[in-house]
Amino acid sequence: MKTDDLVALLSTNPEPVDRGLVVRTLLVALGAGSILSLGITIFGLGVRQDIMISGALSFVVAKVSFAVGIFSLAFIYLAKLARPGGERKPRSYLVAVPFLVIVALAVISLGLAPSSHWNKMIVGDEWLECLVSIPVVAILPFAVSIWAVRKAAPTNLVRAGAFAGLVAGGVSAMAYALHCTDDSLPFVAVWYGGTIVLCTLAGAAMGPRLLRW
Amino acid sequence: MTTHEIELKALMLASLDGDAASHRALLDRLSHRLRAYYKGQLARIGRGAAEAEDLVQEAVLAIHFKRHTYDPAEPLTPWVHAIARYKLIDFLRRTRASRADVSIEEADAIMAHDDNVSAESTYDVRRLMERLPKNMRCSIEAVKLDGLSIAEAAVRCGISEPGVKVNIHRGLKALATQITRETRT
């Protein structure tokens, strides 16, 4: 076929295009992913018993804000990476800011505590549960994020996959924070930060296969 | 900013609003740019004009179906270049050529040359259309090939007007998938 014929075929009665579609689809995915992970945490793992006690509540709020900060920043870059050439946008390293903040706070709190407490502060009671739960709960939000990015047209699949994983990890950590009773900053930095980074790496590894169009 | 960028972006914005003439002019002009780009790239690895034409059409299809991913706040050239380059790398991967054969270039490379000597691509769209379900085929033929209005097409194909739109949309997507598959074999 001649290219001219193809152009003619495509340009008879073209539909007007919805310019907000990319962002809206990603927002739907983010919303659905959040509801799914919150559902799994609340009904599968259960909300921590002491959540209404004010001391515990403030820790939950802090952990949730850390996670929300991560996925909100990551979402902004994912919305760019979902479009052709979006990887040319600079400053995506800003997503590291919440991680640096939590690591800095963790180091400060370790410095203020006697070294005999360090082990307990870093390893906590539930490190293994945290290590398993955040990536597992992240699977569904990751799947819906990938679905939304596929509706667009990413051209750097490794980076788009990584950011889809980062968003999913952040959403999952937000939900898991409602269940987790380990409240020390070093614990959050190592196990929340570490598992979210793990989700990001998994997303980067799977991106080229899942996002091809 | 080049004159191409300014003119083509204006066409793109009008085309996003559903202006058929602008959409046609845009795809037409971009296809010339894409042809020069792909011919140049493929010549470097000793491949011919027919394969370059397949790539031109794949890129034109991608520009058409992915036009909702263009952000009007951004220039058009890098968007087109990213699609063109993505399709080139995809082509090289499936033909087992090395990705190292893709030259590193600025986005403006896509607008550098114009080539309107079109070759035939390697597939026949009428034959591909025969594989589509009846309603999709009838709707596309009526509206896209014969230029009927949606209402006239609805009468001819015996389906509702929204049905015609849905069938065109799905049919063109199915066609694009088949074209991509066809050029991969």
mmCIF file of C-alpha atoms in Angstrom, chain A residues 34-194:
data_model
loop_
_atom_site.group_PDB
_atom_site.id
_atom_site.type_symbol
_atom_site.label_atom_id
_atom_site.label_comp_id
_atom_site.label_asym_id
_atom_site.label_seq_id
_atom_site.Cartn_x
_atom_site.Cartn_y
_atom_site.Cartn_z
ATOM 1 C CA SER A 34 -4.860 2.514 46.337
ATOM 2 C CA ILE A 35 -8.315 1.037 46.967
ATOM 3 C CA LEU A 36 -7.065 -2.476 46.174
ATOM 4 C CA SER A 37 -4.021 -2.235 48.460
ATOM 5 C CA LEU A 38 -6.000 -0.635 51.275
ATOM 6 C CA GLY A 39 -8.604 -3.396 50.882
ATOM 7 C CA ILE A 40 -5.982 -6.141 51.032
ATOM 8 C CA THR A 41 -4.325 -4.575 54.081
ATOM 9 C CA ILE A 42 -7.536 -3.871 55.992
ATOM 10 C CA PHE A 43 -9.293 -7.163 55.241
ATOM 11 C CA GLY A 44 -6.266 -9.417 54.730
ATOM 12 C CA LEU A 45 -3.683 -8.234 57.268
ATOM 13 C CA GLY A 46 -5.925 -6.171 59.562
ATOM 14 C CA VAL A 47 -5.446 -2.632 60.856
ATOM 15 C CA ARG A 48 -3.130 -2.375 63.882
ATOM 16 C CA GLN A 49 -5.102 -2.675 67.147
ATOM 17 C CA ASP A 50 -3.757 0.500 68.773
ATOM 18 C CA ILE A 51 -4.449 2.801 65.833
ATOM 19 C CA MET A 52 -6.835 5.063 67.762
ATOM 20 C CA ILE A 53 -4.298 5.731 70.496
ATOM 21 C CA SER A 54 -2.821 9.124 69.742
ATOM 22 C CA GLY A 55 0.824 8.053 70.015
ATOM 23 C CA ALA A 56 0.378 5.263 67.508
ATOM 24 C CA LEU A 57 -1.773 7.403 65.247
ATOM 25 C CA SER A 58 0.947 10.008 64.776
ATOM 26 C CA PHE A 59 3.404 7.270 63.719
ATOM 27 C CA VAL A 60 0.853 5.953 61.232
ATOM 28 C CA VAL A 61 0.360 9.464 59.848
ATOM 29 C CA ALA A 62 4.143 9.917 59.509
ATOM 30 C CA LYS A 63 4.600 6.610 57.682
ATOM 31 C CA VAL A 64 1.613 7.248 55.417
ATOM 32 C CA SER A 65 2.947 10.731 54.545
ATOM 33 C CA PHE A 66 6.343 9.260 53.647
ATOM 34 C CA ALA A 67 4.655 6.786 51.296
ATOM 35 C CA VAL A 68 2.254 9.377 49.846
ATOM 36 C CA GLY A 69 5.189 11.727 49.235
ATOM 37 C CA ILE A 70 6.980 9.003 47.308
ATOM 38 C CA PHE A 71 4.128 7.980 45.053
ATOM 39 C CA SER A 72 2.908 11.542 44.441
ATOM 40 C CA LEU A 73 6.324 12.626 43.163
ATOM 41 C CA ALA A 74 6.731 9.400 41.197
ATOM 42 C CA PHE A 75 3.277 9.878 39.671
ATOM 43 C CA ILE A 76 4.224 13.289 38.253
ATOM 44 C CA TYR A 77 7.181 11.731 36.431
ATOM 45 C CA LEU A 78 5.225 8.655 35.396
ATOM 46 C CA ALA A 79 2.702 10.951 33.680
ATOM 47 C CA LYS A 80 5.592 12.355 31.631
ATOM 48 C CA LEU A 81 7.320 9.017 30.996
ATOM 49 C CA ALA A 82 4.082 7.554 29.653
ATOM 50 C CA ARG A 83 4.345 9.901 26.660
ATOM 51 C CA PRO A 84 6.790 9.604 23.743
ATOM 52 C CA GLY A 85 9.978 11.496 24.570
ATOM 53 C CA GLY A 86 8.911 11.938 28.214
ATOM 54 C CA GLU A 87 12.289 10.579 29.323
ATOM 55 C CA ARG A 88 13.847 13.817 28.087
ATOM 56 C CA LYS A 89 12.288 15.644 31.025
ATOM 57 C CA PRO A 90 14.966 16.523 33.548
ATOM 58 C CA ARG A 91 14.974 16.353 37.336
ATOM 59 C CA SER A 92 13.395 12.926 37.771
ATOM 60 C CA TYR A 93 16.042 12.321 40.455
ATOM 61 C CA LEU A 94 13.832 14.499 42.694
ATOM 62 C CA VAL A 95 11.919 11.297 43.519
ATOM 63 C CA ALA A 96 14.904 10.410 45.712
ATOM 64 C CA VAL A 97 14.101 13.335 48.048
ATOM 65 C CA PRO A 98 11.632 11.470 50.340
ATOM 66 C CA PHE A 99 14.165 8.621 50.622
ATOM 67 C CA LEU A 100 16.974 11.007 51.548
ATOM 68 C CA VAL A 101 14.762 12.721 54.123
ATOM 69 C CA ILE A 102 13.806 9.460 55.827
ATOM 70 C CA VAL A 103 17.414 8.209 55.809
ATOM 71 C CA ALA A 104 18.606 11.511 57.305
ATOM 72 C CA LEU A 105 15.923 11.331 60.016
ATOM 73 C CA ALA A 106 16.823 7.683 60.680
ATOM 74 C CA VAL A 107 20.507 8.531 61.111
ATOM 75 C CA ILE A 108 19.639 11.398 63.482
ATOM 76 C CA SER A 109 17.383 9.206 65.596
ATOM 77 C CA LEU A 110 20.071 6.497 65.780
ATOM 78 C CA GLY A 111 22.561 9.146 66.841
ATOM 79 C CA LEU A 112 20.268 10.273 69.655
ATOM 80 C CA ALA A 113 19.695 6.714 70.919
ATOM 81 C CA PRO A 114 22.170 4.549 72.850
ATOM 82 C CA SER A 115 23.838 2.030 70.543
ATOM 83 C CA SER A 116 22.377 -0.880 72.514
ATOM 84 C CA HIS A 117 18.959 0.093 71.072
ATOM 85 C CA TRP A 118 20.126 0.195 67.469
ATOM 86 C CA ASN A 119 19.446 -3.426 66.697
ATOM 87 C CA LYS A 120 15.870 -3.195 67.941
ATOM 88 C CA MET A 121 15.308 0.110 66.126
ATOM 89 C CA ILE A 122 16.513 -1.173 62.760
ATOM 90 C CA VAL A 123 15.277 -4.749 62.766
ATOM 91 C CA GLY A 124 12.057 -4.189 64.717
ATOM 92 C CA ASP A 125 9.616 -7.019 65.416
ATOM 93 C CA GLU A 126 8.126 -7.534 61.997
ATOM 94 C CA TRP A 127 10.902 -6.911 59.471
ATOM 95 C CA LEU A 128 10.232 -10.143 57.603
ATOM 96 C CA GLU A 129 6.508 -9.479 57.361
ATOM 97 C CA CYS A 130 7.249 -5.985 56.052
ATOM 98 C CA LEU A 131 9.780 -7.309 53.546
ATOM 99 C CA VAL A 132 7.224 -9.747 52.135
ATOM 100 C CA SER A 133 4.019 -7.711 52.487
ATOM 101 C CA ILE A 134 4.961 -4.482 50.704
ATOM 102 C CA PRO A 135 6.079 -6.179 47.456
ATOM 103 C CA VAL A 136 3.129 -8.615 47.532
ATOM 104 C CA VAL A 137 0.551 -5.885 48.183
ATOM 105 C CA ALA A 138 2.254 -3.863 45.404
ATOM 106 C CA ILE A 139 1.428 -6.451 42.726
ATOM 107 C CA LEU A 140 -2.116 -5.223 42.012
ATOM 108 C CA PRO A 141 -1.315 -1.484 41.978
ATOM 109 C CA PHE A 142 1.643 -2.345 39.728
ATOM 110 C CA ALA A 143 -0.640 -4.226 37.339
ATOM 111 C CA VAL A 144 -3.117 -1.337 37.055
ATOM 112 C CA SER A 145 -0.282 1.198 36.632
ATOM 113 C CA ILE A 146 1.168 -0.876 33.792
ATOM 114 C CA TRP A 147 -2.295 -1.094 32.229
ATOM 115 C CA ALA A 148 -2.596 2.713 32.348
ATOM 116 C CA VAL A 149 0.903 3.335 30.954
ATOM 117 C CA ARG A 150 0.218 0.896 28.117
ATOM 118 C CA LYS A 151 -2.791 3.028 27.124
ATOM 119 C CA ALA A 152 -0.289 5.819 26.465
ATOM 120 C CA ALA A 153 3.008 5.391 24.580
ATOM 121 C CA PRO A 154 6.212 5.244 26.650
ATOM 122 C CA THR A 155 9.438 5.266 24.644
ATOM 123 C CA ASN A 156 11.864 4.491 27.470
ATOM 124 C CA LEU A 157 10.394 1.246 28.774
ATOM 125 C CA VAL A 158 12.964 0.613 31.509
ATOM 126 C CA ARG A 159 12.398 3.987 33.099
ATOM 127 C CA ALA A 160 8.611 3.932 32.642
ATOM 128 C CA GLY A 161 8.533 0.449 34.213
ATOM 129 C CA ALA A 162 10.716 1.629 37.099
ATOM 130 C CA PHE A 163 8.393 4.536 37.845
ATOM 131 C CA ALA A 164 5.315 2.313 37.600
ATOM 132 C CA GLY A 165 7.022 0.066 40.171
ATOM 133 C CA LEU A 166 7.900 3.052 42.342
ATOM 134 C CA VAL A 167 4.297 4.295 42.332
ATOM 135 C CA ALA A 168 3.046 0.778 43.145
ATOM 136 C CA GLY A 169 5.606 0.366 45.948
ATOM 137 C CA GLY A 170 4.615 3.736 47.433
ATOM 138 C CA VAL A 171 0.895 2.895 47.274
ATOM 139 C CA SER A 172 1.565 -0.487 48.861
ATOM 140 C CA ALA A 173 3.688 1.039 51.655
ATOM 141 C CA MET A 174 0.913 3.563 52.375
ATOM 142 C CA ALA A 175 -1.572 0.730 52.847
ATOM 143 C CA TYR A 176 0.835 -1.464 54.814
ATOM 144 C CA ALA A 177 1.527 1.420 57.234
ATOM 145 C CA LEU A 178 -2.014 0.920 58.602
ATOM 146 C CA HIS A 179 -1.058 -2.587 59.722
ATOM 147 C CA CYS A 180 2.596 -2.272 60.716
ATOM 148 C CA THR A 181 3.407 -1.750 64.408
ATOM 149 C CA ASP A 182 7.125 -1.030 64.004
ATOM 150 C CA ASP A 183 7.366 2.716 64.412
ATOM 151 C CA SER A 184 11.065 3.568 64.568
ATOM 152 C CA LEU A 185 12.462 5.811 61.829
ATOM 153 C CA PRO A 186 15.402 3.495 61.046
ATOM 154 C CA PHE A 187 12.944 0.636 60.574
ATOM 155 C CA VAL A 188 10.866 2.690 58.119
ATOM 156 C CA ALA A 189 13.986 3.851 56.266
ATOM 157 C CA VAL A 190 15.404 0.347 55.843
ATOM 158 C CA TRP A 191 12.327 -1.837 55.348
ATOM 159 C CA TYR A 192 9.863 0.585 53.749
ATOM 160 C CA GLY A 193 12.544 2.385 51.740
ATOM 161 C CA GLY A 194 14.244 -0.895 50.804
#
